[in-house]
Amino acid sequence: MLGAVIGLVFAFILIALVMRASAGNERMRQISGAVQEGAKAYLNRQVITISAIAVVIFLLLFFFKDHPTAIGFVIGAFCSLSAGYIGMRIAVIANVRTTQAATHSLLSALRIAFNGGAVTGLLVVGLALLAVSIFYTIASNMVGHDLAIRSLVGLALGASLISVFARLGGGIYTKASDVGADLVGKIEKGLEEDDPRNPATIADNVGDNVGDCAGMAADVFETYAVSLIGAILVGALTLASEPAAIIYPFVLGGISVLGAICGVLFVNFARGKPASVLMGAVGTSALISAILFWPATHRLFPNGITIGGLARTPTQLYCASVIGLIMTAVVVVITNYYTSMRYRPVQKIAYASETGHATNIIAGLAVGQHATALPVGFIGIAILLSFHFAGLYGIAIAVMSMLSMAGIIISLDSFGPITDNAGGVAVMSNLPKEVRSVTDQLDAVGNTMKAVTKGYAIASAGLAALVLFGSYVEELKAHVTRNGEPFAFQFSLTEPKVIIGLFLGGLLPFIFTAFSMDAVGKAAGAVVREVRRQLQAKPGILTGQDTPEYGTCVDIVTKAALREMIVPALLPLVFVVAVATIKPLGPVVLGGLLVGTIVTGLFVAIAMTSGGGAWDNAKKFIEEGNLGGKGSFAHQAAVTGDTVGDPYKDTAGPAINPMIKVVNIVAILIIPIFF
Amino acid sequence: MLGAVIGLVFAFILIALVMRASAGNERMRQISGAVQEGAKAYLNRQVITISAIAVVIFLLLFFFKDHPTAIGFVIGAFCSLSAGYIGMRIAVIANVRTTQAATHSLLSALRIAFNGGAVTGLLVVGLALLAVSIFYTIASNMVGHDLAIRSLVGLALGASLISVFARLGGGIYTKASDVGADLVGKIEKGLEEDDPRNPATIADNVGDNVGDCAGMAADVFETYAVSLIGAILVGALTLASEPAAIIYPFVLGGISVLGAICGVLFVNFARGKPASVLMGAVGTSALISAILFWPATHRLFPNGITIGGLARTPTQLYCASVIGLIMTAVVVVITNYYTSMRYRPVQKIAYASETGHATNIIAGLAVGQHATALPVGFIGIAILLSFHFAGLYGIAIAVMSMLSMAGIIISLDSFGPITDNAGGVAVMSNLPKEVRSVTDQLDAVGNTMKAVTKGYAIASAGLAALVLFGSYVEELKAHVTRNGEPFAFQFSLTEPKVIIGLFLGGLLPFIFTAFSMDAVGKAAGAVVREVRRQLQAKPGILTGQDTPEYGTCVDIVTKAALREMIVPALLPLVFVVAVATIKPLGPVVLGGLLVGTIVTGLFVAIAMTSGGGAWDNAKKFIEEGNLGGKGSFAHQAAVTGDTVGDPYKDTAGPAINPMIKVVNIVAILIIPIFF
């Protein structure tokens, strides 16, 4: 709790710092205001839609499960929504100030944008730590330790479910408006990005805030809270006699807040290339955490702990926690390689664009698939090692320590949409070209950072989901009896039901992303038609004599996003309940399903987010003047690739992350109801 | 054996029938001759390349395993290569005759093309049945029953490994030349498909024969032989005391040859729309088989059989076999829905093309992913039911009966490339447009049939691989001892090693297809550069005054295909051996790997083959005059989609099919060497 409070205080200092910066001239504030208004309007409507569904689930939990779980659900949902709001509010404050700072220097723009991101990072992490710890403390006192632990699963469900909605709704919004704006504006009419003559341009900028900022903040809140809860659950289910096992995850989280603060300070004082400064911040943060974990672990487990019948030394637990930090670094480096324009994969896509749209797409798809190999390999190593050090609890600790880096990592992620928007404000306010060039440089770094943090999010989600699967098995063991005796289900690969479960689970990420991409396609089509209609009705828009009606595009995409998010978001929930209740299936098939979803989900998500990031930067690589530069044949092909990559990397791919956890959490929750 | 011989005799009658048809005028024979020569030249060089690798593996088996297995490997490899040759030879004979028949009527062209395909179908199935049964009979007499059964795995490896090479080499060849020809010819220069002024056009037509005909024939030979061997293996390992259990798979195969012959006769006498006639043939064939299976099963198991401690009636076994037939029908119907232009998915892609290249790609990717849901669902049901009826043996029987339909199914598959080539011959021989229109109609049907048969191939491959995984577990149980006692490994999902195996196995299809697509991209790039060079050096080519040098394109793509197939083809082999030998991994991780490969392989393969087929037919839908027809903006986008779909559906996707079996077979083979 102390760590969380320190983080929150530091975040407020940063807010003051950002607010103090100049918000630019009248025109800039006007545009930023329009974006802010659109974003707020969308989030408000999203809250109403989601609340309707949340109320139904709350009532189900209230009447069919227990009250603490239902209340936990409400708290998780509320915090997840708040995290989204925070992310959006900070971003719209920071973006216009970044534009203004960009009129002075690259470094000051970098710092404003990063500090804006850091506020979100610290607030979200602080919120998650506080919410879980306060809820746990109060619930333990009121309903006892056991039920308190179990009702944390409700909190996890609230966080995850809202996060799926926020990721999908925001993702559909941002990409539908982006794709729609690009297809007519850039490709048909030859307008620049963010040209104020494009009727969809405000919607596009609103999208960056509701998707990349709000959606991402909700998502990371969820990942953080669920990993923490997963670690507590495993600690409680397998090490019931060791209270320190439950406290340890909280301690790791609290310490890393200090690490994150050091990382933020690093950015504000270091000089150098943007990418190097940001990477340096991650390194600093990880190093500080690694150093502080050592005394904390030894203090908490002075005599070690017995796990799975073996005595484990505090050093072994420490090793498990360091694995999480190393994994963060490894995933960041690998994803950076596949998505930064300085390396071969992105350049390969750029060169493939010279022979046309199709070869660009083929190359991008291949890069995305290649990008799965190393992360998955390292995840395997991390599982092997952390299990070796401390069994399933070791994996849970590694995940928690990986997630404890979230504070600094979200700072990087938020940085992307803030600079993207800053560029939009610059163009729409007719600021000199040099300003746009500064924000463009930051934007390219932001693209890579976004891809990197998505790689991090999905890798940690995969591990967190495995921990949840472990909890599912333990919970099942604790709950199910046959003839009065406790009964342990076997999940052997030689059992056809397990294989069927793997197939059904493996299917989920495929159709989930298929629905998400369809949703973006449909919503983007509506935007395209509206933009074409406006340009036809008022030919003066293109010559600058008429003002486009930005509001109608915002309205269309708002409605479309809210409508289209429902089916994919409810899909995993329905799937799990169906498998649990349809007769020849049941708990064993469900176990297979959980693992199957994790396995294919990991691959699909990494392939989509890395591939999408690589496409985006391949376009940027050409726009920097390579291979003919802007307007060349290669550039057109690269724009196609970028547009395909948009729903990949910002809608479907990242939404898999909360989705695989929803599946696991729902499975844990329904054990006492159906089995 | 009797069934096989009847099938072969009938095939020779069909050859005579096809040969009797007119081969058209001088110009047609000339073009067909050029294609034939290119195809022969490529296959010869492919044989040399593959033989070098096959010799190494033969020597390894000879010295580290036993001699019968090594000899089995040679026989499997030889037969697989022969099947490829047969497929190619028949196709080049049939295509020009189809063109000639198309000058008379649609129906006669359909029959020639189908009969050509049917020859391949019957020869391949006959060859597989004969090879396995003769080898088994001789080996049993010479080295005893047990070793004979085990050495069948060598035959399976020979068939599978060659098939991976043939699928990849042929697939890279056909798609590199196709993509290369399209990118310059169609998109840059606005030439029609198969325009003789395009220097890559002969290479393109050669590709259809070496990829879709030779590659596919080798592939189906492999699937058939491996499913048969898998069923025998499961029969021998789990039902050692029941000789009928080993004979039953052969009997099912033999009977279905008769079913296939009836299907062929149906096509030659029925009238109606091409698609309905072909579907009618599949129905007839399945019905005849279902009727004949009944007395055969009761005759072979008059008193039933005991499996897994339960007495099973002959009717239960019969039900397992009928499940395979029903699965065939189900997969055919589902894939037809997703890839035929008469239904919504393909039309959705076509409509998405109106808003550009990117939305076409997004829609196509989504359709491919959606297309995985139903087949996988039904595979789950098939596993559940056939296991219910007769345990693992029941699954093996269902797979074998599904594969027993291969005779008629390949006839459909071969039909596609034959009509594709027939169209090429028509254009290059300057035949009247009506002829091309007839072949185009058949080609559209052929596209769907190709997608349908690929869905069938991958669904059956998934089931066959599961049977092989069952054999791996049984073989491991039979072989491994700890302290002198037999030792059974556990493959529980709660064991981290199994999870790691699932991850590593899940990875394989992703990087395998990534490498394959890269290979096509690289080879296509080489073709593009050569075509551009020729058109620049000799501007007279485009005006018709100069003849292009077709030979150099054929040469370039031949070399590129042979070079690029090596890495992906050896990847699964190296992967399995690495997992088996690297220390902390071993048999349990390997078991997880086998299942992981099956799970993601199934999804990736179905998504790729269905998506590719849908893209292709979306283009055809527009070319029929919808949405602006040829040359419209939508058509350009649809051509991009088709080009992306090419390596999906004809290289990477179908190559997964033999790949997942190679992985399983190699795992079985190395048990006594490493564990």
mmCIF file of N, CA and C in Angstrom, chain B residues 241-283:
data_model
loop_
_atom_site.group_PDB
_atom_site.id
_atom_site.type_symbol
_atom_site.label_atom_id
_atom_site.label_comp_id
_atom_site.label_asym_id
_atom_site.label_seq_id
_atom_site.Cartn_x
_atom_site.Cartn_y
_atom_site.Cartn_z
ATOM 1 N N SER B 241 -4.025 -59.142 -29.780
ATOM 2 C CA SER B 241 -4.531 -60.509 -29.892
ATOM 3 C C SER B 241 -5.575 -60.658 -30.999
ATOM 4 N N GLU B 242 -5.901 -59.587 -31.680
ATOM 5 C CA GLU B 242 -6.984 -59.625 -32.666
ATOM 6 C C GLU B 242 -6.448 -59.361 -34.069
ATOM 7 N N PRO B 243 -6.095 -60.386 -34.820
ATOM 8 C CA PRO B 243 -5.551 -60.117 -36.166
ATOM 9 C C PRO B 243 -6.529 -59.353 -37.051
ATOM 10 N N ALA B 244 -7.840 -59.533 -36.822
ATOM 11 C CA ALA B 244 -8.834 -58.849 -37.663
ATOM 12 C C ALA B 244 -8.699 -57.338 -37.550
ATOM 13 N N ALA B 245 -8.210 -56.874 -36.392
ATOM 14 C CA ALA B 245 -8.080 -55.427 -36.194
ATOM 15 C C ALA B 245 -7.066 -54.828 -37.165
ATOM 16 N N ILE B 246 -6.097 -55.658 -37.573
ATOM 17 C CA ILE B 246 -5.106 -55.147 -38.519
ATOM 18 C C ILE B 246 -5.627 -55.229 -39.948
ATOM 19 N N ILE B 247 -6.465 -56.212 -40.199
ATOM 20 C CA ILE B 247 -6.964 -56.400 -41.574
ATOM 21 C C ILE B 247 -8.063 -55.386 -41.908
ATOM 22 N N TYR B 248 -8.814 -54.983 -40.891
ATOM 23 C CA TYR B 248 -9.983 -54.123 -41.109
ATOM 24 C C TYR B 248 -9.653 -52.845 -41.899
ATOM 25 N N PRO B 249 -8.601 -52.086 -41.534
ATOM 26 C CA PRO B 249 -8.303 -50.877 -42.319
ATOM 27 C C PRO B 249 -8.079 -51.165 -43.802
ATOM 28 N N PHE B 250 -7.377 -52.283 -44.095
ATOM 29 C CA PHE B 250 -7.169 -52.636 -45.501
ATOM 30 C C PHE B 250 -8.499 -52.860 -46.197
ATOM 31 N N VAL B 251 -9.400 -53.559 -45.484
ATOM 32 C CA VAL B 251 -10.693 -53.897 -46.087
ATOM 33 C C VAL B 251 -11.478 -52.614 -46.405
ATOM 34 N N LEU B 252 -11.469 -51.682 -45.463
ATOM 35 C CA LEU B 252 -12.178 -50.424 -45.712
ATOM 36 C C LEU B 252 -11.618 -49.735 -46.948
ATOM 37 N N GLY B 253 -10.289 -49.712 -47.049
ATOM 38 C CA GLY B 253 -9.654 -49.079 -48.200
ATOM 39 C C GLY B 253 -10.051 -49.749 -49.498
ATOM 40 N N GLY B 254 -10.017 -51.082 -49.491
ATOM 41 C CA GLY B 254 -10.342 -51.829 -50.714
ATOM 42 C C GLY B 254 -11.774 -51.582 -51.150
ATOM 43 N N ILE B 255 -12.682 -51.604 -50.183
ATOM 44 C CA ILE B 255 -14.099 -51.423 -50.526
ATOM 45 C C ILE B 255 -14.337 -50.046 -51.149
ATOM 46 N N SER B 256 -13.674 -49.031 -50.580
ATOM 47 C CA SER B 256 -13.947 -47.679 -51.055
ATOM 48 C C SER B 256 -13.442 -47.443 -52.466
ATOM 49 N N VAL B 257 -12.507 -48.290 -52.912
ATOM 50 C CA VAL B 257 -12.099 -48.174 -54.312
ATOM 51 C C VAL B 257 -13.313 -48.426 -55.199
ATOM 52 N N LEU B 258 -14.116 -49.408 -54.812
ATOM 53 C CA LEU B 258 -15.336 -49.697 -55.579
ATOM 54 C C LEU B 258 -16.273 -48.493 -55.531
ATOM 55 N N GLY B 259 -16.382 -47.893 -54.349
ATOM 56 C CA GLY B 259 -17.212 -46.689 -54.215
ATOM 57 C C GLY B 259 -16.734 -45.594 -55.145
ATOM 58 N N ALA B 260 -15.409 -45.393 -55.185
ATOM 59 C CA ALA B 260 -14.846 -44.347 -56.038
ATOM 60 C C ALA B 260 -15.160 -44.623 -57.505
ATOM 61 N N ILE B 261 -15.069 -45.889 -57.894
ATOM 62 C CA ILE B 261 -15.356 -46.230 -59.296
ATOM 63 C C ILE B 261 -16.801 -45.870 -59.631
ATOM 64 N N CYS B 262 -17.712 -46.171 -58.704
ATOM 65 C CA CYS B 262 -19.114 -45.799 -58.948
ATOM 66 C C CYS B 262 -19.247 -44.279 -59.092
ATOM 67 N N GLY B 263 -18.521 -43.539 -58.277
ATOM 68 C CA GLY B 263 -18.544 -42.076 -58.369
ATOM 69 C C GLY B 263 -18.076 -41.606 -59.733
ATOM 70 N N VAL B 264 -17.014 -42.225 -60.224
ATOM 71 C CA VAL B 264 -16.487 -41.839 -61.541
ATOM 72 C C VAL B 264 -17.519 -42.129 -62.622
ATOM 73 N N LEU B 265 -18.147 -43.285 -62.518
ATOM 74 C CA LEU B 265 -19.179 -43.632 -63.504
ATOM 75 C C LEU B 265 -20.322 -42.617 -63.454
ATOM 76 N N PHE B 266 -20.675 -42.186 -62.251
ATOM 77 C CA PHE B 266 -21.754 -41.202 -62.079
ATOM 78 C C PHE B 266 -21.460 -39.947 -62.890
ATOM 79 N N VAL B 267 -20.225 -39.439 -62.784
ATOM 80 C CA VAL B 267 -19.880 -38.219 -63.515
ATOM 81 C C VAL B 267 -19.992 -38.450 -65.017
ATOM 82 N N ASN B 268 -19.622 -39.654 -65.463
ATOM 83 C CA ASN B 268 -19.627 -39.901 -66.892
ATOM 84 C C ASN B 268 -21.014 -40.126 -67.465
ATOM 85 N N PHE B 269 -22.006 -40.319 -66.595
ATOM 86 C CA PHE B 269 -23.341 -40.532 -67.130
ATOM 87 C C PHE B 269 -24.353 -39.481 -66.696
ATOM 88 N N ALA B 270 -24.061 -38.757 -65.589
ATOM 89 C CA ALA B 270 -25.026 -37.764 -65.107
ATOM 90 C C ALA B 270 -24.964 -36.494 -65.957
ATOM 91 N N ARG B 271 -26.023 -35.708 -65.863
ATOM 92 C CA ARG B 271 -26.070 -34.411 -66.527
ATOM 93 C C ARG B 271 -26.417 -33.350 -65.482
ATOM 94 N N GLY B 272 -26.090 -32.103 -65.761
ATOM 95 C CA GLY B 272 -26.417 -31.035 -64.803
ATOM 96 C C GLY B 272 -25.270 -30.051 -64.685
ATOM 97 N N LYS B 273 -25.402 -29.162 -63.690
ATOM 98 C CA LYS B 273 -24.350 -28.182 -63.454
ATOM 99 C C LYS B 273 -23.081 -28.882 -62.975
ATOM 100 N N PRO B 274 -21.907 -28.392 -63.411
ATOM 101 C CA PRO B 274 -20.656 -29.058 -63.020
ATOM 102 C C PRO B 274 -20.557 -29.286 -61.517
ATOM 103 N N ALA B 275 -20.839 -28.236 -60.710
ATOM 104 C CA ALA B 275 -20.657 -28.386 -59.263
ATOM 105 C C ALA B 275 -21.571 -29.470 -58.712
ATOM 106 N N SER B 276 -22.832 -29.530 -59.214
ATOM 107 C CA SER B 276 -23.764 -30.531 -58.694
ATOM 108 C C SER B 276 -23.344 -31.928 -59.105
ATOM 109 N N VAL B 277 -22.894 -32.072 -60.358
ATOM 110 C CA VAL B 277 -22.468 -33.389 -60.825
ATOM 111 C C VAL B 277 -21.330 -33.899 -59.945
ATOM 112 N N LEU B 278 -20.355 -33.016 -59.654
ATOM 113 C CA LEU B 278 -19.200 -33.446 -58.872
ATOM 114 C C LEU B 278 -19.607 -33.790 -57.445
ATOM 115 N N MET B 279 -20.490 -32.975 -56.862
ATOM 116 C CA MET B 279 -20.946 -33.275 -55.509
ATOM 117 C C MET B 279 -21.729 -34.584 -55.493
ATOM 118 N N GLY B 280 -22.510 -34.817 -56.569
ATOM 119 C CA GLY B 280 -23.252 -36.068 -56.698
ATOM 120 C C GLY B 280 -22.305 -37.268 -56.688
ATOM 121 N N ALA B 281 -21.158 -37.107 -57.352
ATOM 122 C CA ALA B 281 -20.195 -38.200 -57.407
ATOM 123 C C ALA B 281 -19.681 -38.537 -56.017
ATOM 124 N N VAL B 282 -19.405 -37.491 -55.219
ATOM 125 C CA VAL B 282 -18.921 -37.743 -53.854
ATOM 126 C C VAL B 282 -19.998 -38.462 -53.055
ATOM 127 N N GLY B 283 -21.251 -38.000 -53.214
ATOM 128 C CA GLY B 283 -22.365 -38.630 -52.506
ATOM 129 C C GLY B 283 -22.513 -40.097 -52.869
#
